[in-house]
Short mmCIF file of C-alpha atoms and ligand atoms in Angstrom, two decimals:
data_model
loop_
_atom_site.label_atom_id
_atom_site.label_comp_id
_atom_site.label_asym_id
_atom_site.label_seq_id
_atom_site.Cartn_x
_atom_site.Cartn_y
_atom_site.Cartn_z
CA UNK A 982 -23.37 -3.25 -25.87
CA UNK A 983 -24.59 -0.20 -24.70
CA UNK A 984 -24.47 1.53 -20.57
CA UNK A 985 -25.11 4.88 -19.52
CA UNK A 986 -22.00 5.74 -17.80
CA UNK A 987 -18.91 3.90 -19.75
CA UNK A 988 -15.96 3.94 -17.15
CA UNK A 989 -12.27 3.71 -18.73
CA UNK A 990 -9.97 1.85 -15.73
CA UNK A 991 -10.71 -0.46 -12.88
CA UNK A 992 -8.72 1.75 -10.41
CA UNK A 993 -9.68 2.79 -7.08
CA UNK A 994 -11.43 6.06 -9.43
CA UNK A 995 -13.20 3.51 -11.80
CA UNK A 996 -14.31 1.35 -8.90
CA UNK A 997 -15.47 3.98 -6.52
CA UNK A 998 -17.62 5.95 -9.12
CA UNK A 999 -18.88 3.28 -10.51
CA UNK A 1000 -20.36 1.67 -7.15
CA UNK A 1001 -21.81 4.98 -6.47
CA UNK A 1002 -23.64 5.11 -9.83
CA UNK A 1003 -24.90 1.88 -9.49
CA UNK A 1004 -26.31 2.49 -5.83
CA UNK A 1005 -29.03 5.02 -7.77
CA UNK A 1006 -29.71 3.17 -10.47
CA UNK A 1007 -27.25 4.44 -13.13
CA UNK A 1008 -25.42 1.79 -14.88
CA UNK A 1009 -21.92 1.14 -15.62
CA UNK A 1010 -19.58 -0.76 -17.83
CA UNK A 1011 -15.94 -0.81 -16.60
CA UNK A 1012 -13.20 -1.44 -19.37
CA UNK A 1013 -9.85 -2.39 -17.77
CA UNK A 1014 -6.62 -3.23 -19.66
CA UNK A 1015 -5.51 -5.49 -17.37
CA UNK A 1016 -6.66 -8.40 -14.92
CA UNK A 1017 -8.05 -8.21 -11.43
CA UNK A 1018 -5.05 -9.88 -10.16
CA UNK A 1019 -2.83 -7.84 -11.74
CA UNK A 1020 -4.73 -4.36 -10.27
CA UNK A 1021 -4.43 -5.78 -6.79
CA UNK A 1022 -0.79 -6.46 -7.08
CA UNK A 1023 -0.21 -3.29 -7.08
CA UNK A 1024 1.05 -1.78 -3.50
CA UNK A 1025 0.25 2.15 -3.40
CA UNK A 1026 -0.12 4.24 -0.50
CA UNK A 1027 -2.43 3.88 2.98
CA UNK A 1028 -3.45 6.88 4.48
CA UNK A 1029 -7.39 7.70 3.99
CA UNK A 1030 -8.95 11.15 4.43
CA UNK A 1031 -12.48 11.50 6.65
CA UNK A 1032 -14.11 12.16 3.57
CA UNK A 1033 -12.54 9.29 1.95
CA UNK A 1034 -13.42 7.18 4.37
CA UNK A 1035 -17.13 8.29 4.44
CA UNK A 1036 -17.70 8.32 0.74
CA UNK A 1037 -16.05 4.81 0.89
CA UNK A 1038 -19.03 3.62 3.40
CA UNK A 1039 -21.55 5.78 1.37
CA UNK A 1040 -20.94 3.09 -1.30
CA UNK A 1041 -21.50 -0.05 0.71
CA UNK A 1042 -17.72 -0.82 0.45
CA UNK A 1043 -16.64 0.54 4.07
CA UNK A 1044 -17.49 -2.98 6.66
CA UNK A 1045 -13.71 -4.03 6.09
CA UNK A 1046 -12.29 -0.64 6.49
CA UNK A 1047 -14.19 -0.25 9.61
CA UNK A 1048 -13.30 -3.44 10.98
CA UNK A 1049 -9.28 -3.27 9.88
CA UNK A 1050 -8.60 0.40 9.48
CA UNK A 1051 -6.56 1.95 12.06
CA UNK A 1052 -7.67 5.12 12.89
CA UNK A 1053 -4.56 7.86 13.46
CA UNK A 1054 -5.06 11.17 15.46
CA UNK A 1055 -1.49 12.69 14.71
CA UNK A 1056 1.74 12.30 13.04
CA UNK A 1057 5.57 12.67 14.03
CA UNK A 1058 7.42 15.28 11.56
CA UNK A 1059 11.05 15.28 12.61
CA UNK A 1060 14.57 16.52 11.90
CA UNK A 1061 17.51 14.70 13.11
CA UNK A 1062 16.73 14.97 16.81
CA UNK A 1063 13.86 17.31 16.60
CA UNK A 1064 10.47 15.50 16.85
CA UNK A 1065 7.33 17.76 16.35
CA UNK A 1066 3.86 15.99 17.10
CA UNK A 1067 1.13 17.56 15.05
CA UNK A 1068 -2.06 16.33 16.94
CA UNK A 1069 -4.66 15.88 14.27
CA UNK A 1070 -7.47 15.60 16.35
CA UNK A 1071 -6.70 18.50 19.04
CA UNK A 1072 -5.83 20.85 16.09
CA UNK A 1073 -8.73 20.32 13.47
CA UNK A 1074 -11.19 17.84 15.13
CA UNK A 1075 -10.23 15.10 12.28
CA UNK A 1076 -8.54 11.93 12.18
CA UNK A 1077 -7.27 9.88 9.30
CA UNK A 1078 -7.24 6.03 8.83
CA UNK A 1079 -4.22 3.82 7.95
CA UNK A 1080 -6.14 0.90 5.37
CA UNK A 1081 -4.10 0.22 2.57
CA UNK A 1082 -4.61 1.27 -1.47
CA UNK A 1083 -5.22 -2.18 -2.06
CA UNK A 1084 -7.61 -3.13 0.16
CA UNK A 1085 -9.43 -0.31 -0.60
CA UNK A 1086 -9.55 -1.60 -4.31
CA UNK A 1087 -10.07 -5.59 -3.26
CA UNK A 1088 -13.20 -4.03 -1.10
CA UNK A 1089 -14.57 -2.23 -4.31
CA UNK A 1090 -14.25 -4.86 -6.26
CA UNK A 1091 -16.06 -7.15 -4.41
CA UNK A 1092 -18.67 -4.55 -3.87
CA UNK A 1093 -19.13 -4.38 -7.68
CA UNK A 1094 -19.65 -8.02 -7.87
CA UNK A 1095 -21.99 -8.07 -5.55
CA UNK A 1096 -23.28 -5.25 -7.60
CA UNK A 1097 -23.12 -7.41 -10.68
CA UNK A 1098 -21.56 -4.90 -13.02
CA UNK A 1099 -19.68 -5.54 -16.21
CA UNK A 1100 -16.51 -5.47 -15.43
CA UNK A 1101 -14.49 -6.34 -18.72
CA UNK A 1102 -10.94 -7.15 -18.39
CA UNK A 1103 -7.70 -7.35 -20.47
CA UNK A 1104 -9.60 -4.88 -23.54
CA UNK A 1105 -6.45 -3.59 -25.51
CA UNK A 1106 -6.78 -0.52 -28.22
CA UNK A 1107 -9.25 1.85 -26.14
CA UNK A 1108 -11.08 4.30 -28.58
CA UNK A 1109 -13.01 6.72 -27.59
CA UNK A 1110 -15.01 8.65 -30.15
CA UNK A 1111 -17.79 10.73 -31.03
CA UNK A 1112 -17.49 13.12 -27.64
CA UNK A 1113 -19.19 15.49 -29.60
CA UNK A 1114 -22.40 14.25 -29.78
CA UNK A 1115 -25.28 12.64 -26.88
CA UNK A 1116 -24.18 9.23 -27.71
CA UNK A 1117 -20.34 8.87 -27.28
CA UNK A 1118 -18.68 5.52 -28.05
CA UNK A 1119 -15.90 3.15 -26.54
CA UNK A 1120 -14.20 1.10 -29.44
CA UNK A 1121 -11.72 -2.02 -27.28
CA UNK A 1122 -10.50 -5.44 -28.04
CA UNK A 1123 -10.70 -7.98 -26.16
CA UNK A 1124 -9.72 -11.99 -27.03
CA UNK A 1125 -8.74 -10.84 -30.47
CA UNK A 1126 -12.47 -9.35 -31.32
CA UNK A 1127 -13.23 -5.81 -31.54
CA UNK A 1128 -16.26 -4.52 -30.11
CA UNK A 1129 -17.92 -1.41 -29.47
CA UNK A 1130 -19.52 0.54 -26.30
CA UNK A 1131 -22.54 2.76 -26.81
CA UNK A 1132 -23.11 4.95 -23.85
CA UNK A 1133 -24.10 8.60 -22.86
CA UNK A 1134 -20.90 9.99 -20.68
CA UNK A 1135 -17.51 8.36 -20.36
CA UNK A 1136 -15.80 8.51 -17.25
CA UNK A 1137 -11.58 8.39 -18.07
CA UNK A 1138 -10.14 6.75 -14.30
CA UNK A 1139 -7.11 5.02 -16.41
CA UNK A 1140 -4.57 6.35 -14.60
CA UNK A 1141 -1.51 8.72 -15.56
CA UNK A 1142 -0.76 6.74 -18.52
CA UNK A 1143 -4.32 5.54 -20.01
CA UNK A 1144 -5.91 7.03 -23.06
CA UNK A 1145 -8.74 9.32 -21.70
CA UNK A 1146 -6.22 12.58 -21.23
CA UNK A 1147 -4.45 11.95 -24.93
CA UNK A 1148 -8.24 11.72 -26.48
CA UNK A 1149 -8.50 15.56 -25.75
CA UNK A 1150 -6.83 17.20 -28.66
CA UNK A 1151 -3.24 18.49 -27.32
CA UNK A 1152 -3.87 22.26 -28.25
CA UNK A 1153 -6.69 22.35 -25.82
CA UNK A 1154 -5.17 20.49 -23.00
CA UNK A 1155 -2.73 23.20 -20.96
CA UNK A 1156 -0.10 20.62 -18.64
CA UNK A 1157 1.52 21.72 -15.75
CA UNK A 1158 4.92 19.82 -14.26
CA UNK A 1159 7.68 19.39 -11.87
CA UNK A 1160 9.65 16.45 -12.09
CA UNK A 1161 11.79 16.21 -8.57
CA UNK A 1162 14.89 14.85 -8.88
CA UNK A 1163 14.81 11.41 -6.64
CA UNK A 1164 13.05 8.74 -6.10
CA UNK A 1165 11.53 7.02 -2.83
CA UNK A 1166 12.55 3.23 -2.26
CA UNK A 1167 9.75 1.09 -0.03
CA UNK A 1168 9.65 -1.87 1.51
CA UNK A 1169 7.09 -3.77 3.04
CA UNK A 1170 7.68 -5.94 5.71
CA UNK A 1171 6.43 -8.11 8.73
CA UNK A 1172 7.52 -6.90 11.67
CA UNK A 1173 5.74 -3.82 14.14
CA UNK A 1174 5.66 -0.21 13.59
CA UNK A 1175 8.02 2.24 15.71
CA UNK A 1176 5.21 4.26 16.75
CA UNK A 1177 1.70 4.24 17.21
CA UNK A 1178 1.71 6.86 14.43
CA UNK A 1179 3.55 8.04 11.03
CA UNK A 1180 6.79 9.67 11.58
CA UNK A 1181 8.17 11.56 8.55
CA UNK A 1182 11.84 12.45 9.19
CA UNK A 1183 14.16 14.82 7.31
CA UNK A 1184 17.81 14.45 7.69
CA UNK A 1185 20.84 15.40 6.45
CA UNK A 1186 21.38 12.01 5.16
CA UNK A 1187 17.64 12.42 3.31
CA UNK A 1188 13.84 11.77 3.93
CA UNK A 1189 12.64 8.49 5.66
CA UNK A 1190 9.11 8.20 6.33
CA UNK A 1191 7.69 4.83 8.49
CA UNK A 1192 4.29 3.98 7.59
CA UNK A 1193 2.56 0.90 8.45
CA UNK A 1194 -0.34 -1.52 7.34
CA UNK A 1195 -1.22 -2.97 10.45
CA UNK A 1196 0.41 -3.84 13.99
CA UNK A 1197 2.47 -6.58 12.31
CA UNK A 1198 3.01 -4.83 8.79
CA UNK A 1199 5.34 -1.63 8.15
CA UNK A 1200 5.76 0.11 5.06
CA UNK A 1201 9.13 2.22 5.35
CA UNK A 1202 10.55 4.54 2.92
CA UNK A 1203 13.70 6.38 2.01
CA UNK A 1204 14.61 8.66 -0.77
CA UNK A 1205 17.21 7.60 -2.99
CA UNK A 1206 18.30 9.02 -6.34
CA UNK A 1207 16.58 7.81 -9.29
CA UNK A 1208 18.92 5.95 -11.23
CA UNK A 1209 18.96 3.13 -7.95
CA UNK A 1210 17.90 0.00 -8.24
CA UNK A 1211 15.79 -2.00 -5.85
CA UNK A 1212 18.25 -5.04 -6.29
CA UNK A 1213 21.12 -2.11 -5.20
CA UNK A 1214 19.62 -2.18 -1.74
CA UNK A 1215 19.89 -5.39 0.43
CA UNK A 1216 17.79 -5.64 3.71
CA UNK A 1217 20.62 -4.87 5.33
CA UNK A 1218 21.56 -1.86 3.72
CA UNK A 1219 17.87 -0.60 3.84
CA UNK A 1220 17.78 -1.19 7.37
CA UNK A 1221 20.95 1.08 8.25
CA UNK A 1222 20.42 3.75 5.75
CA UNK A 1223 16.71 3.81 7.29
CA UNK A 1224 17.66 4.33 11.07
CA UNK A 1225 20.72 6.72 10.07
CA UNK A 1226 17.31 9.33 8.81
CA UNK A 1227 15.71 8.50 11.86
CA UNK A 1228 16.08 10.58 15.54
CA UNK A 1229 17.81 8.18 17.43
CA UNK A 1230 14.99 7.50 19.69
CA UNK A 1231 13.19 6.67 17.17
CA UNK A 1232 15.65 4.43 15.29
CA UNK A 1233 16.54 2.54 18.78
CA UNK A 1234 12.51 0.93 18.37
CA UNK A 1235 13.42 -0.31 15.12
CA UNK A 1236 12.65 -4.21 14.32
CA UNK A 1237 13.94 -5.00 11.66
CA UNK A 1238 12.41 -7.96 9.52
CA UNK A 1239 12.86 -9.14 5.87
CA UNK A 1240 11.45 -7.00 2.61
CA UNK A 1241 8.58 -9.07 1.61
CA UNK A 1242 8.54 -6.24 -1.68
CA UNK A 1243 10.98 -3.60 -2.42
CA UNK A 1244 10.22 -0.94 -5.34
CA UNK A 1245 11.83 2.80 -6.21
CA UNK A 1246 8.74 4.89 -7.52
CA UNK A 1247 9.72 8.49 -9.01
CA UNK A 1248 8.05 11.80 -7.26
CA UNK A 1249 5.55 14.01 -9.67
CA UNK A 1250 3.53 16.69 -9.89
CA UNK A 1251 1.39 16.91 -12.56
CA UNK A 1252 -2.26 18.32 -13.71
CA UNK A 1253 -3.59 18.39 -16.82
CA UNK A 1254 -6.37 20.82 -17.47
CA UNK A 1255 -9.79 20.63 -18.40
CA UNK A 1256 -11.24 17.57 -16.54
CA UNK A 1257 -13.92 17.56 -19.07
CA UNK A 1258 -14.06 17.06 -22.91
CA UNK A 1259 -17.39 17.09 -24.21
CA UNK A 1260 -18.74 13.72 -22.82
CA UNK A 1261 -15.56 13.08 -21.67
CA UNK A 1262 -14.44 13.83 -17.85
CA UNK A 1263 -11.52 12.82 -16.63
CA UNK A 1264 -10.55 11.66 -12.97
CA UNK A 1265 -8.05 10.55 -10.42
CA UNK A 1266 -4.24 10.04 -11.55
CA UNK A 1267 -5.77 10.42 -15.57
CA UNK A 1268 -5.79 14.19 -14.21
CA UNK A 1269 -2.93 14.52 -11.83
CA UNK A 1270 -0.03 13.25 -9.82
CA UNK A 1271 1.14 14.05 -6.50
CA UNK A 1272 4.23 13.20 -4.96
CA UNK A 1273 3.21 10.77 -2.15
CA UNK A 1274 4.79 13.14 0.52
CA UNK A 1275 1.70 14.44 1.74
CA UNK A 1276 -0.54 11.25 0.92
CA UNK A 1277 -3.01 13.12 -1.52
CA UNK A 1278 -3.25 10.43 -4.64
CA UNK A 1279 -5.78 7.68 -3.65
CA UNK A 1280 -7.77 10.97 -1.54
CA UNK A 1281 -8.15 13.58 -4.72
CA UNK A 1282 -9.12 10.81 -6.63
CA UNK A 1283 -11.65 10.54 -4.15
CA UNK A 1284 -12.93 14.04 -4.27
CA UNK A 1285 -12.69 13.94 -8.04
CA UNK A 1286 -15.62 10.73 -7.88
CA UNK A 1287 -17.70 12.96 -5.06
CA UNK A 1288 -17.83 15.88 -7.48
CA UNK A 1289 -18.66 13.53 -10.32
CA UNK A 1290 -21.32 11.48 -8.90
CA UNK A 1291 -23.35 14.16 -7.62
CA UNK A 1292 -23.08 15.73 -11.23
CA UNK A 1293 -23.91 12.95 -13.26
CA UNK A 1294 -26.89 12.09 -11.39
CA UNK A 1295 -27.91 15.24 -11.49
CA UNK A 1296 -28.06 14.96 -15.51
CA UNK A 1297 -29.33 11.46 -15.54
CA UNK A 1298 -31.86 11.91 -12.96
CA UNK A 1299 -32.97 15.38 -13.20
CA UNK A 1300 -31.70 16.41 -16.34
CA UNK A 1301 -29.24 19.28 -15.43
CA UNK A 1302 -26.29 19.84 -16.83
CA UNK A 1303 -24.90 22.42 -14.16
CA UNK A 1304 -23.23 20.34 -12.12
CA UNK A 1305 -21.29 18.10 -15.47
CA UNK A 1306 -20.60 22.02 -16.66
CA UNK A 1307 -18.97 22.74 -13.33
CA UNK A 1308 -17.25 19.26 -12.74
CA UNK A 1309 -14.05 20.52 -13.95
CA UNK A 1310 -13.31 23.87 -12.21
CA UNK A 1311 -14.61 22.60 -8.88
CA UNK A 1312 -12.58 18.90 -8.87
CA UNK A 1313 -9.44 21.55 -9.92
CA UNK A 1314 -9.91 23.93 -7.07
CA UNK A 1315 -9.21 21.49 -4.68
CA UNK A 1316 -6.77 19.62 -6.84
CA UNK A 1317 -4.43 22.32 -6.83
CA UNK A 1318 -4.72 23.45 -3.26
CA UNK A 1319 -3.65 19.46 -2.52
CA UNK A 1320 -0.72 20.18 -5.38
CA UNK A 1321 0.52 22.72 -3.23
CA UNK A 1322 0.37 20.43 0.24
CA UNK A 1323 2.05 17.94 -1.66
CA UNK A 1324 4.61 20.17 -3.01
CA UNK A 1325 5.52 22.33 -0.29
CA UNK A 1326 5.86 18.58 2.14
CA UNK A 1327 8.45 17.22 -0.56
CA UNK A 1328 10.16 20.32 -0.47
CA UNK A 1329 10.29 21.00 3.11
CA UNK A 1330 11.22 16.82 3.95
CA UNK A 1331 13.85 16.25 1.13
CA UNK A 1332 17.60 16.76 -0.03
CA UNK A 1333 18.14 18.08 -3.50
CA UNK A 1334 21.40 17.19 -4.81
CA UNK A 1335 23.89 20.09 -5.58
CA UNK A 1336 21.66 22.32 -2.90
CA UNK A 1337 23.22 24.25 -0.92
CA UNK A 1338 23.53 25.37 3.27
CA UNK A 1339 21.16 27.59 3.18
CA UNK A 1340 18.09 24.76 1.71
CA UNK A 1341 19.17 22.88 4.61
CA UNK A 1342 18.64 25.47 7.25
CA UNK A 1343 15.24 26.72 5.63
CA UNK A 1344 13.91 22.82 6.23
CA UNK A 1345 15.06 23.48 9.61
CA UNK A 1346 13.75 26.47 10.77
CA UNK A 1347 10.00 25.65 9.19
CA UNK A 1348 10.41 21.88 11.21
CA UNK A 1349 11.26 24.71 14.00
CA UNK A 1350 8.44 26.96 13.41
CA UNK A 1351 6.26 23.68 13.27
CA UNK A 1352 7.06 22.84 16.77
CA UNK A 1353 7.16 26.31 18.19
CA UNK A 1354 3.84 27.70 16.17
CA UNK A 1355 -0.03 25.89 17.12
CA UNK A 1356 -0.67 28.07 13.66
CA UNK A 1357 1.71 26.34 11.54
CA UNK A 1358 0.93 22.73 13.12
CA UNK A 1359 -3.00 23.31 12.89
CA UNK A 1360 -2.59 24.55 9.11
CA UNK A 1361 -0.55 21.47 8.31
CA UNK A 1362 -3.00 19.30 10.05
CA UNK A 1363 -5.89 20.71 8.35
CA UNK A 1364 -4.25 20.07 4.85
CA UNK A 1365 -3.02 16.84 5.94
CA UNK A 1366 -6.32 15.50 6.83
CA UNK A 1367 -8.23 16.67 3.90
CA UNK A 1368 -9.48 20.13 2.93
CA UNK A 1369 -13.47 19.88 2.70
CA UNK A 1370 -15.17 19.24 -0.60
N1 APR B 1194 -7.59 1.03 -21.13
C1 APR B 1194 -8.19 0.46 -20.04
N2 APR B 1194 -7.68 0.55 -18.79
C2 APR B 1194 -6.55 1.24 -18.62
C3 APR B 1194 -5.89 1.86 -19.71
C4 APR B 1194 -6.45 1.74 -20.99
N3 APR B 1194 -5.87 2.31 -22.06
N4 APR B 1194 -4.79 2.50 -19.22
C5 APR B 1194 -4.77 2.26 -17.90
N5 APR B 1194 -5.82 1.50 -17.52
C6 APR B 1194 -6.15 1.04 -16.17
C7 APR B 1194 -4.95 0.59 -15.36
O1 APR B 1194 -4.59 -0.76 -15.64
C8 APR B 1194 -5.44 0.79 -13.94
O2 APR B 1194 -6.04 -0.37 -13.41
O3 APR B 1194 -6.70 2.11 -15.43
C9 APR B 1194 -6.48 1.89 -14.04
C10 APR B 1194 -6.02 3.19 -13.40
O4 APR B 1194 -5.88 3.00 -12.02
P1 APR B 1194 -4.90 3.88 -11.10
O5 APR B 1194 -3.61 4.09 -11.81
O6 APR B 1194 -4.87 3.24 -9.77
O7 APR B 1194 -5.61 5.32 -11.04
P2 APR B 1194 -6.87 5.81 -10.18
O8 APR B 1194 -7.95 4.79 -10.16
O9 APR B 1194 -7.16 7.19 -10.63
O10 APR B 1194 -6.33 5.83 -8.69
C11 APR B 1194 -5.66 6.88 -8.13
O11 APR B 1194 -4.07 5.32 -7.46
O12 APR B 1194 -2.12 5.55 -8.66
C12 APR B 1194 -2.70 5.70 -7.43
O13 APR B 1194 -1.57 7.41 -6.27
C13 APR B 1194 -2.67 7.10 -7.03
O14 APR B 1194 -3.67 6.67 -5.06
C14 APR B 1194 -3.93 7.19 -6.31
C15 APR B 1194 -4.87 6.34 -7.00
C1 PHB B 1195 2.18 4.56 2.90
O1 PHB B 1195 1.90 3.99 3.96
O2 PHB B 1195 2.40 3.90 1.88
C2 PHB B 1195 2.29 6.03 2.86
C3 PHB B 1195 1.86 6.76 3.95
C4 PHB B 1195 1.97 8.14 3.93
C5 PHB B 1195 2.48 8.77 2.81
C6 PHB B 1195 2.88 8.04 1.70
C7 PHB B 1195 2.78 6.66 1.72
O3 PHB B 1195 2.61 10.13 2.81
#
C-alpha cells in the first residue's frame, strides 16, 4: 500500500491532521493500535480553545460542536472563601467552549468516514524505517499478516507512549520532565453543574476543580496522592472530600448524583525535543504532556496539526520545504509557553506533601493578587484561552 502522508495514531492529532490533508487533496493512511471503540472510551478533558474550535470547523468536523458546545466567557479560581472571577471575554475578547475530548474524536471520526480514508485498526509491531530517504516506510501487523506502508512523510500522533518519539535515536532526542507528586481522581456524573462556569478551588484540604459536559453532566475532580485507588473512594466519600475544597457557597449548590466513571490519572510535564526526524514529525501527546490544570493537552495538539498542515501542503503542493524545516521550532515555541501555563496553574492550585507554611501563603497571596490585579487576571485569561498561533 502506498499514501502520501502515513499517520501513526487515531487520536484527536491523527484525526484532525488527517481530515485537514484530505480536504486539499493529500491523502492519508491512519494506523491505529487499537479499535474505534476502544479510542472513544476514553474520557479526557473538555475545554476547547478559539483556535481549536475554528480549526475544528475548518475541517468540516465543527456542526456538532456548534450545536452542543457550551460556550464559557470566564472561570471561578478560588481559595477557601475567596472567589476571583476572571472574565474571559471582558479581559481578552475570547471565549472558550466546554465539548468534550471525546466528542471531539467521535466527530472526527465520522468526518473521516465520510472522507473515506483508510483507517486501519488493531496493527501491532509499528516500524518505521528508512526516514532518511524521500520514500519512508511503515512496517505493522495486523490479523497475524505483516504488511508494509510506502509513503512520503509520516506523521507520529500515537500518543505519550507510541513508537514515533523512540524511532528517533535517543542521543539526539534532549527530554525535559517534572513528575508532580499526586494524582487527580474524576468522576463523571449525571446531575447539574454548580455554576454556569468552571470553578478551580485551592484549599488547604487540596485542589478540586468542577467541570462539566453539559447542563445534566459534571465532571469533578480532586487531587489525591498517587498511590489511591479509584475503588478507595466511594460516592460518598468523593462527595464530602469534594465540597470540604469548595467555598462554602459554592459547595451549598452541590447535587450530588452517582459516579457513572471514576479514574486517578497522574500529573506530567513532559517535551521531548525535535518534533521532526527526517520524514518523521512528531505531534500532540507523542511530543508532550501537560498536567490538565490549565486544560492545554487536546489544544497544543491542536496547534501542533495547524503548524503541520500548512507545512506539508506547502511541500506537497508547492514544493517547499520551509515550512516542514520550521515545523519543529515553531510547534515548540508555543509548546513551551503552554508548559509554563500549565505548570505555574498546578503549582499555584495544589498541596505538595511535606510543604511547608510559607507554599501555602504564596498560593494565597497570587489567588489575592488575582482578585486585586485586572493585570494578573487579563494575563491568566489570555493564557487560559489560548495564546495565538
Ligand atoms: N501504533 C499505532 N497506534 C498507536 C501506537 C502504536 N504503536 N501507540 C499508540 N497508538 C494510538 C493510541 O491507541 C491512541 O489512539 O495513538 C493514539 C494517540 O492518541 P492520544 O493519546 O489521544 O494522543 P493525541 O491524539 O496526540 O491527543 C492529544 O489527547 O491524551 C490526550 O491530553 C491529551 O488532550 C490531549 C490529546
Ligand atoms: C474537564 O472538564 O475534564 C477539564 C476541564 C478543565 C481542566 C481539566 C479538565 O483544566
Amino acid at each position: 500500500m502506498k499514501t502520501q502522508v502515513a499517520i501513526i495514531g487515531s487520536g484527536p492529532s491523527g484525526l484532525l491532521l488527517s481530515q485537514l490533508l484530505n480536504r486539499v487533496g493529500i491523502d492519508t493512511v491512519i494506523l491505529e493500535r487499537s479499535s474505534r471503540d476502544h479510542v472513544l472510551a476514553r474520557i479526557r478533558a473538555g475545554i476547547l480553545e478559539w483556535g481549536t474550535v475554528e480549526l475544528l470547523r475548518e475541517a468540516g468536523a465543527g456542526a456538532r460542536l456548534d450545536a452542543e458546545g457550551i460556550t464559557h466567557d470566564g472561570t471561578f479560581m478560588t481559595d477557601s472563601d475567596l472567589m476571583v472571577h476572571i472574565d474571559f471575554k471582558d479581559l481578552t475578547g475570547k471565549q472558550v467552549m466546554v465539548y468534550g475530548q471525546t466528542e471531539v474524536t467521535q466527530d472526527l471520526f465520522e468526518a473521516q468516514d465520510r472522507m473515506g480514508t483508510t483507517i486501519i485498526h488493531n496493527v501491532e509491531d509499528v516500524a518505521i524505517h528508512d526516514l532518511d530517504t524521500t520514500s519512508p516506510r511503515v512496517d505493522y501487523t495486523v490479523a497475524g499478516e505483516r504488511r508494509s506502508l510506502s509513503c512520503d512523510w509520516v506523521a507520529g500522533c500515537d500518543g505519550f507512549h507510541g513508537v514515533s518519539r523512540k524511532t528517533i535515536p535517543a542521543e539526539k532526542r534532549r527530554e525535559f520532565e517534572r513528575v508532580y507528586p499526586f494524582g487527580w481522581l474524576g468522576i463523571l456524573a449525571r446531575t447539574a453543574p454548580i455554576d454556569h462556569e468552571l470553578i478551580y478551588a485551592n484549599s488547604e484540604h487540596g485542589f478540586a476543580l468542577a467541570s462539566m459536559r453539559n447542563a445534566n453532566l459534571v465532571r469533578h475532580y480532586i487531587q489525591v496522592p498517587l498511590t489511591d485507588k479509584p475503588d478507595e473512594w466511594s460516592d460518598e466519600r468523593f462527595w464530602a472530600e469534594f465540597r470540604r475544597r469548595l467555598p462554602a457557597s459554592a459547595a451549598a449548590k452541590v447535587i450530588e448524583a452517582p459516579s457513572i466513571e471514576k479514574s486517578i490519572a497522574p500529573l506530567r510535564s513532559f517535551v521531548s525535543e525535535p518534533l521532526r526526524w527526517g520524514r518523521l514529525f512528531l505531534v500532540g501527546d507523542a511530543a508532550h504532556i501537560v498536567p490538565p490544570t490549565g486544560a492545554k493537552g487536546l489544544n497544543l495538539a491542536a496547534s501542533d496539526v495547524f503548524y503541520l498542515y500548512h507545512a506539508l501542503v506547502e511541500a506537497v503542493k508547492k514544493g517547499s520545504e520551509k515550512g516542514v524545516d520550521d515545523y519543529s521550532a515553531r510547534a515548540l515555541n508555543r509548546i513551551w509557553k503552554a508548559m509554563r501555563f500549565s505548570w505555574q496553574m498546578t503549582t499555584m492550585l495544589h498541596r505538595f506533601d511535606g510543604e511547608d507554611a510559607f507554599a501555602a501563603q504564596m498560593r494565597r497571596a497570587t489567588l489575592n493578587h488575582l482578585c486585586e490585579s485586572e493585570t494578573a487576571r487579563r494575563d491568566l485569561a489570555e493564557n487560559y484561552t489560548g495564546l495565538p498561533y
